[in-house]
Amino acid sequence: MKHLLKLSDLSPAEFTEILDLADKLKYERKNGIQHHILKGKTLGMIFRKSSTRTRVSFEVGMYELGGQGLFLSSNDLQIGRGEDTADTIRVLSRYLDGIMIRTFDQSEVEEMAAVGSIPIINGLTDYAHPCQVLADLMTIREYKGSLEGKKLTFIGDGNNMANSLIVGCIKCGMEVAIACPDNYKPDSDIIAWAEKNGKFTCTPNIMEAAKGADVLYTDVWASMGQEGEAAKRRIAFEGYQINADVCAQANDGVMVLHCLPAHKGEEITADVFEAHANEIFDEAENRLHAQKAVMVLLMK
Ligand code: CP
Ligand code: NVA
């Protein structure tokens, strides 16, 4: 593994390697065992979009690994004023040991990896959110003991989260069902891949998709960059919500996950959110551990 651009680049063995190391780092942190594996290294963190979890977990993660994270808002960098991504990455490759970038186009992340000479980590694009899904898989494994054969149902927009969940879960041997309106399906190439390589369904029928689920997952109806479509999307996604009726379709002991931030009353009811708050905030915590594992494997 040279970069983390999208989950389709990873082999099943690499998923296991990341998740096992994440568990180990979590255990060490809980037990006060220092792990300065990246002593003296610096990660640049470029943000073209807002963030709470990604920014803080990467910065704290680098600190705990003995290195440092450098927060670089695109508002302050010259790329915000039009400097080429290719020039920026060739400069930053001279200073840094790795870059995490949150941006709009997946092509920008891929270009950085092609032109730069240091590891690139995708901290969310419109297409994918691989770091989030590694934390999600870690959390599911913690609660359910294993991933193989478990069913995850995603309800809502066929967005970056849906795309990465499909790939990550199927690569780890899980079954995936997506419930979304017909006009808001996940990426068509990812759907075609999933249909060929795993147990996968995509339907507008929420109750059907939720049947037999071990994990129910949702995300906002309007992602970052889609704020102008929020009103239209509120109509399109009406009913695409995790609520008590949807949970009743799922298996006993179903987990409910949300990448956050949540819009309670839209994609999830407040009562279901609170009933599953332990899982959801463990999931948020696991961003830290999973990303530390990724950084160690890429930057050591
Ligand atoms: N889930 C997630 O990536 O959160 P942030 O947008 O706060 O980083
Ligand atoms: N789909 C959401 C995920 C946020 C973590 C977005 O892109 O805004």
PDB file of C-alpha atoms in Angstrom, residues 146-284:
ATOM      1  CA  SER A 146     -16.322 -10.747  12.659  1.00  0.00           C
ATOM      2  CA  LEU A 147     -17.332  -9.209   9.333  1.00  0.00           C
ATOM      3  CA  GLU A 148     -17.738 -12.245   7.073  1.00  0.00           C
ATOM      4  CA  GLY A 149     -21.382 -12.952   6.262  1.00  0.00           C
ATOM      5  CA  LYS A 150     -22.821  -9.965   8.156  1.00  0.00           C
ATOM      6  CA  LYS A 151     -25.323  -7.773   6.321  1.00  0.00           C
ATOM      7  CA  LEU A 152     -25.062  -3.965   6.221  1.00  0.00           C
ATOM      8  CA  THR A 153     -27.984  -1.921   4.926  1.00  0.00           C
ATOM      9  CA  PHE A 154     -27.368   1.692   3.948  1.00  0.00           C
ATOM     10  CA  ILE A 155     -30.444   3.921   3.735  1.00  0.00           C
ATOM     11  CA  GLY A 156     -30.304   7.307   2.005  1.00  0.00           C
ATOM     12  CA  ASP A 157     -28.222   9.065  -0.623  1.00  0.00           C
ATOM     13  CA  GLY A 158     -25.985   6.970  -2.887  1.00  0.00           C
ATOM     14  CA  ASN A 159     -23.096   9.273  -1.993  1.00  0.00           C
ATOM     15  CA  ASN A 160     -19.410   9.007  -1.039  1.00  0.00           C
ATOM     16  CA  MET A 161     -20.330   7.002   2.070  1.00  0.00           C
ATOM     17  CA  ALA A 162     -22.499   4.562   0.129  1.00  0.00           C
ATOM     18  CA  ASN A 163     -19.761   4.110  -2.492  1.00  0.00           C
ATOM     19  CA  SER A 164     -17.059   3.350   0.072  1.00  0.00           C
ATOM     20  CA  LEU A 165     -19.292   1.158   2.250  1.00  0.00           C
ATOM     21  CA  ILE A 166     -20.199  -1.016  -0.738  1.00  0.00           C
ATOM     22  CA  VAL A 167     -16.560  -1.596  -1.654  1.00  0.00           C
ATOM     23  CA  GLY A 168     -15.208  -1.957   1.897  1.00  0.00           C
ATOM     24  CA  CYS A 169     -17.942  -4.265   3.165  1.00  0.00           C
ATOM     25  CA  ILE A 170     -17.922  -6.526   0.109  1.00  0.00           C
ATOM     26  CA  LYS A 171     -14.118  -6.792   0.149  1.00  0.00           C
ATOM     27  CA  CYS A 172     -14.435  -7.924   3.780  1.00  0.00           C
ATOM     28  CA  GLY A 173     -17.008 -10.611   2.925  1.00  0.00           C
ATOM     29  CA  MET A 174     -20.134  -8.761   4.042  1.00  0.00           C
ATOM     30  CA  GLU A 175     -23.483  -8.518   2.282  1.00  0.00           C
ATOM     31  CA  VAL A 176     -24.625  -4.991   1.323  1.00  0.00           C
ATOM     32  CA  ALA A 177     -28.086  -3.614   0.604  1.00  0.00           C
ATOM     33  CA  ILE A 178     -28.636  -0.018  -0.452  1.00  0.00           C
ATOM     34  CA  ALA A 179     -32.052   1.632  -0.137  1.00  0.00           C
ATOM     35  CA  CYS A 180     -32.145   4.888  -2.094  1.00  0.00           C
ATOM     36  CA  PRO A 181     -34.425   6.764  -4.480  1.00  0.00           C
ATOM     37  CA  ASP A 182     -33.892   5.772  -8.131  1.00  0.00           C
ATOM     38  CA  ASN A 183     -32.288   9.108  -9.024  1.00  0.00           C
ATOM     39  CA  TYR A 184     -29.754   8.958  -6.201  1.00  0.00           C
ATOM     40  CA  LYS A 185     -28.023   5.615  -6.702  1.00  0.00           C
ATOM     41  CA  PRO A 186     -24.350   5.030  -5.854  1.00  0.00           C
ATOM     42  CA  ASP A 187     -21.694   5.187  -8.579  1.00  0.00           C
ATOM     43  CA  SER A 188     -22.717   2.936 -11.485  1.00  0.00           C
ATOM     44  CA  ASP A 189     -19.276   1.306 -11.843  1.00  0.00           C
ATOM     45  CA  ILE A 190     -19.283   0.454  -8.144  1.00  0.00           C
ATOM     46  CA  ILE A 191     -22.766  -1.071  -8.455  1.00  0.00           C
ATOM     47  CA  ALA A 192     -21.630  -3.167 -11.431  1.00  0.00           C
ATOM     48  CA  TRP A 193     -18.542  -4.312  -9.509  1.00  0.00           C
ATOM     49  CA  ALA A 194     -20.605  -5.173  -6.413  1.00  0.00           C
ATOM     50  CA  GLU A 195     -23.154  -7.169  -8.390  1.00  0.00           C
ATOM     51  CA  LYS A 196     -20.334  -9.232  -9.868  1.00  0.00           C
ATOM     52  CA  ASN A 197     -18.191  -9.639  -6.771  1.00  0.00           C
ATOM     53  CA  GLY A 198     -20.501  -9.884  -3.781  1.00  0.00           C
ATOM     54  CA  LYS A 199     -23.957 -10.261  -2.304  1.00  0.00           C
ATOM     55  CA  PHE A 200     -25.444  -6.898  -3.214  1.00  0.00           C
ATOM     56  CA  THR A 201     -28.827  -5.296  -3.808  1.00  0.00           C
ATOM     57  CA  CYS A 202     -29.910  -1.746  -4.547  1.00  0.00           C
ATOM     58  CA  THR A 203     -33.614  -0.957  -4.211  1.00  0.00           C
ATOM     59  CA  PRO A 204     -35.901   1.988  -3.481  1.00  0.00           C
ATOM     60  CA  ASN A 205     -37.701  -0.261  -0.932  1.00  0.00           C
ATOM     61  CA  ILE A 206     -36.400   0.589   2.549  1.00  0.00           C
ATOM     62  CA  MET A 207     -38.218  -2.158   4.458  1.00  0.00           C
ATOM     63  CA  GLU A 208     -37.077  -4.835   2.025  1.00  0.00           C
ATOM     64  CA  ALA A 209     -33.461  -3.652   2.256  1.00  0.00           C
ATOM     65  CA  ALA A 210     -33.553  -3.552   6.066  1.00  0.00           C
ATOM     66  CA  LYS A 211     -34.719  -7.151   6.406  1.00  0.00           C
ATOM     67  CA  GLY A 212     -32.074  -9.337   8.019  1.00  0.00           C
ATOM     68  CA  ALA A 213     -29.626  -6.458   8.505  1.00  0.00           C
ATOM     69  CA  ASP A 214     -26.948  -6.752  11.186  1.00  0.00           C
ATOM     70  CA  VAL A 215     -25.966  -3.116  10.668  1.00  0.00           C
ATOM     71  CA  LEU A 216     -28.137  -0.190   9.589  1.00  0.00           C
ATOM     72  CA  TYR A 217     -26.232   2.830   8.293  1.00  0.00           C
ATOM     73  CA  THR A 218     -27.241   6.258   7.112  1.00  0.00           C
ATOM     74  CA  ASP A 219     -25.786   9.637   6.196  1.00  0.00           C
ATOM     75  CA  VAL A 220     -27.078  13.129   5.460  1.00  0.00           C
ATOM     76  CA  TRP A 221     -29.395  13.724   2.508  1.00  0.00           C
ATOM     77  CA  ALA A 222     -27.323  16.707   1.302  1.00  0.00           C
ATOM     78  CA  SER A 223     -23.545  16.376   1.462  1.00  0.00           C
ATOM     79  CA  MET A 224     -20.952  19.129   1.631  1.00  0.00           C
ATOM     80  CA  GLY A 225     -21.107  21.087  -1.609  1.00  0.00           C
ATOM     81  CA  GLN A 226     -24.812  20.239  -2.112  1.00  0.00           C
ATOM     82  CA  GLU A 227     -26.208  22.836   0.288  1.00  0.00           C
ATOM     83  CA  GLY A 228     -28.058  24.537  -2.579  1.00  0.00           C
ATOM     84  CA  GLU A 229     -29.984  21.322  -3.268  1.00  0.00           C
ATOM     85  CA  ALA A 230     -31.068  20.799   0.350  1.00  0.00           C
ATOM     86  CA  ALA A 231     -34.740  21.729  -0.176  1.00  0.00           C
ATOM     87  CA  LYS A 232     -35.102  19.545  -3.278  1.00  0.00           C
ATOM     88  CA  ARG A 233     -33.346  16.676  -1.548  1.00  0.00           C
ATOM     89  CA  ARG A 234     -35.573  16.931   1.538  1.00  0.00           C
ATOM     90  CA  ILE A 235     -38.487  16.073  -0.773  1.00  0.00           C
ATOM     91  CA  ALA A 236     -36.634  13.362  -2.741  1.00  0.00           C
ATOM     92  CA  PHE A 237     -35.454  11.569   0.415  1.00  0.00           C
ATOM     93  CA  GLU A 238     -38.641  11.791   2.463  1.00  0.00           C
ATOM     94  CA  GLY A 239     -39.031   8.447   4.252  1.00  0.00           C
ATOM     95  CA  TYR A 240     -35.402   7.397   3.687  1.00  0.00           C
ATOM     96  CA  GLN A 241     -34.883   7.415   7.404  1.00  0.00           C
ATOM     97  CA  ILE A 242     -33.694   5.002  10.076  1.00  0.00           C
ATOM     98  CA  ASN A 243     -36.542   4.928  12.589  1.00  0.00           C
ATOM     99  CA  ALA A 244     -38.074   2.361  14.952  1.00  0.00           C
ATOM    100  CA  ASP A 245     -40.123   0.737  12.160  1.00  0.00           C
ATOM    101  CA  VAL A 246     -37.017   0.230  10.006  1.00  0.00           C
ATOM    102  CA  CYS A 247     -35.052  -1.149  12.978  1.00  0.00           C
ATOM    103  CA  ALA A 248     -37.880  -3.652  13.588  1.00  0.00           C
ATOM    104  CA  GLN A 249     -37.198  -5.193  10.147  1.00  0.00           C
ATOM    105  CA  ALA A 250     -33.558  -5.862  10.988  1.00  0.00           C
ATOM    106  CA  ASN A 251     -31.990  -8.720  12.924  1.00  0.00           C
ATOM    107  CA  ASP A 252     -32.101  -8.749  16.728  1.00  0.00           C
ATOM    108  CA  GLY A 253     -29.217  -6.773  18.160  1.00  0.00           C
ATOM    109  CA  VAL A 254     -28.909  -4.655  15.013  1.00  0.00           C
ATOM    110  CA  MET A 255     -26.232  -1.950  15.186  1.00  0.00           C
ATOM    111  CA  VAL A 256     -27.003   1.530  13.916  1.00  0.00           C
ATOM    112  CA  LEU A 257     -24.090   3.560  12.571  1.00  0.00           C
ATOM    113  CA  HIS A 258     -23.781   7.097  11.221  1.00  0.00           C
ATOM    114  CA  CYS A 259     -20.583   8.722   9.976  1.00  0.00           C
ATOM    115  CA  LEU A 260     -21.737  12.086  11.423  1.00  0.00           C
ATOM    116  CA  PRO A 261     -22.584  14.924  11.354  1.00  0.00           C
ATOM    117  CA  ALA A 262     -26.258  13.836  11.696  1.00  0.00           C
ATOM    118  CA  HIS A 263     -29.414  15.702  10.818  1.00  0.00           C
ATOM    119  CA  LYS A 264     -31.795  14.193  13.367  1.00  0.00           C
ATOM    120  CA  GLY A 265     -35.376  14.100  12.151  1.00  0.00           C
ATOM    121  CA  GLU A 266     -34.166  13.699   8.556  1.00  0.00           C
ATOM    122  CA  GLU A 267     -32.080  10.578   7.840  1.00  0.00           C
ATOM    123  CA  ILE A 268     -32.389   9.253  11.421  1.00  0.00           C
ATOM    124  CA  THR A 269     -34.822   9.850  14.274  1.00  0.00           C
ATOM    125  CA  ALA A 270     -33.457  11.305  17.512  1.00  0.00           C
ATOM    126  CA  ASP A 271     -34.716   8.312  19.525  1.00  0.00           C
ATOM    127  CA  VAL A 272     -32.937   5.726  17.347  1.00  0.00           C
ATOM    128  CA  PHE A 273     -29.799   7.876  17.355  1.00  0.00           C
ATOM    129  CA  GLU A 274     -29.766   8.051  21.163  1.00  0.00           C
ATOM    130  CA  ALA A 275     -30.575   4.353  21.569  1.00  0.00           C
ATOM    131  CA  HIS A 276     -27.466   3.581  19.494  1.00  0.00           C
ATOM    132  CA  ALA A 277     -25.272   6.443  20.695  1.00  0.00           C
ATOM    133  CA  ASN A 278     -22.630   4.097  22.147  1.00  0.00           C
ATOM    134  CA  GLU A 279     -22.090   2.453  18.765  1.00  0.00           C
ATOM    135  CA  ILE A 280     -22.119   5.754  16.899  1.00  0.00           C
ATOM    136  CA  PHE A 281     -19.577   7.418  19.178  1.00  0.00           C
ATOM    137  CA  ASP A 282     -17.368   4.315  19.308  1.00  0.00           C
ATOM    138  CA  GLU A 283     -17.450   4.555  15.514  1.00  0.00           C
ATOM    139  CA  ALA A 284     -16.329   8.194  15.705  1.00  0.00           C
TER     140      ALA A 284
END
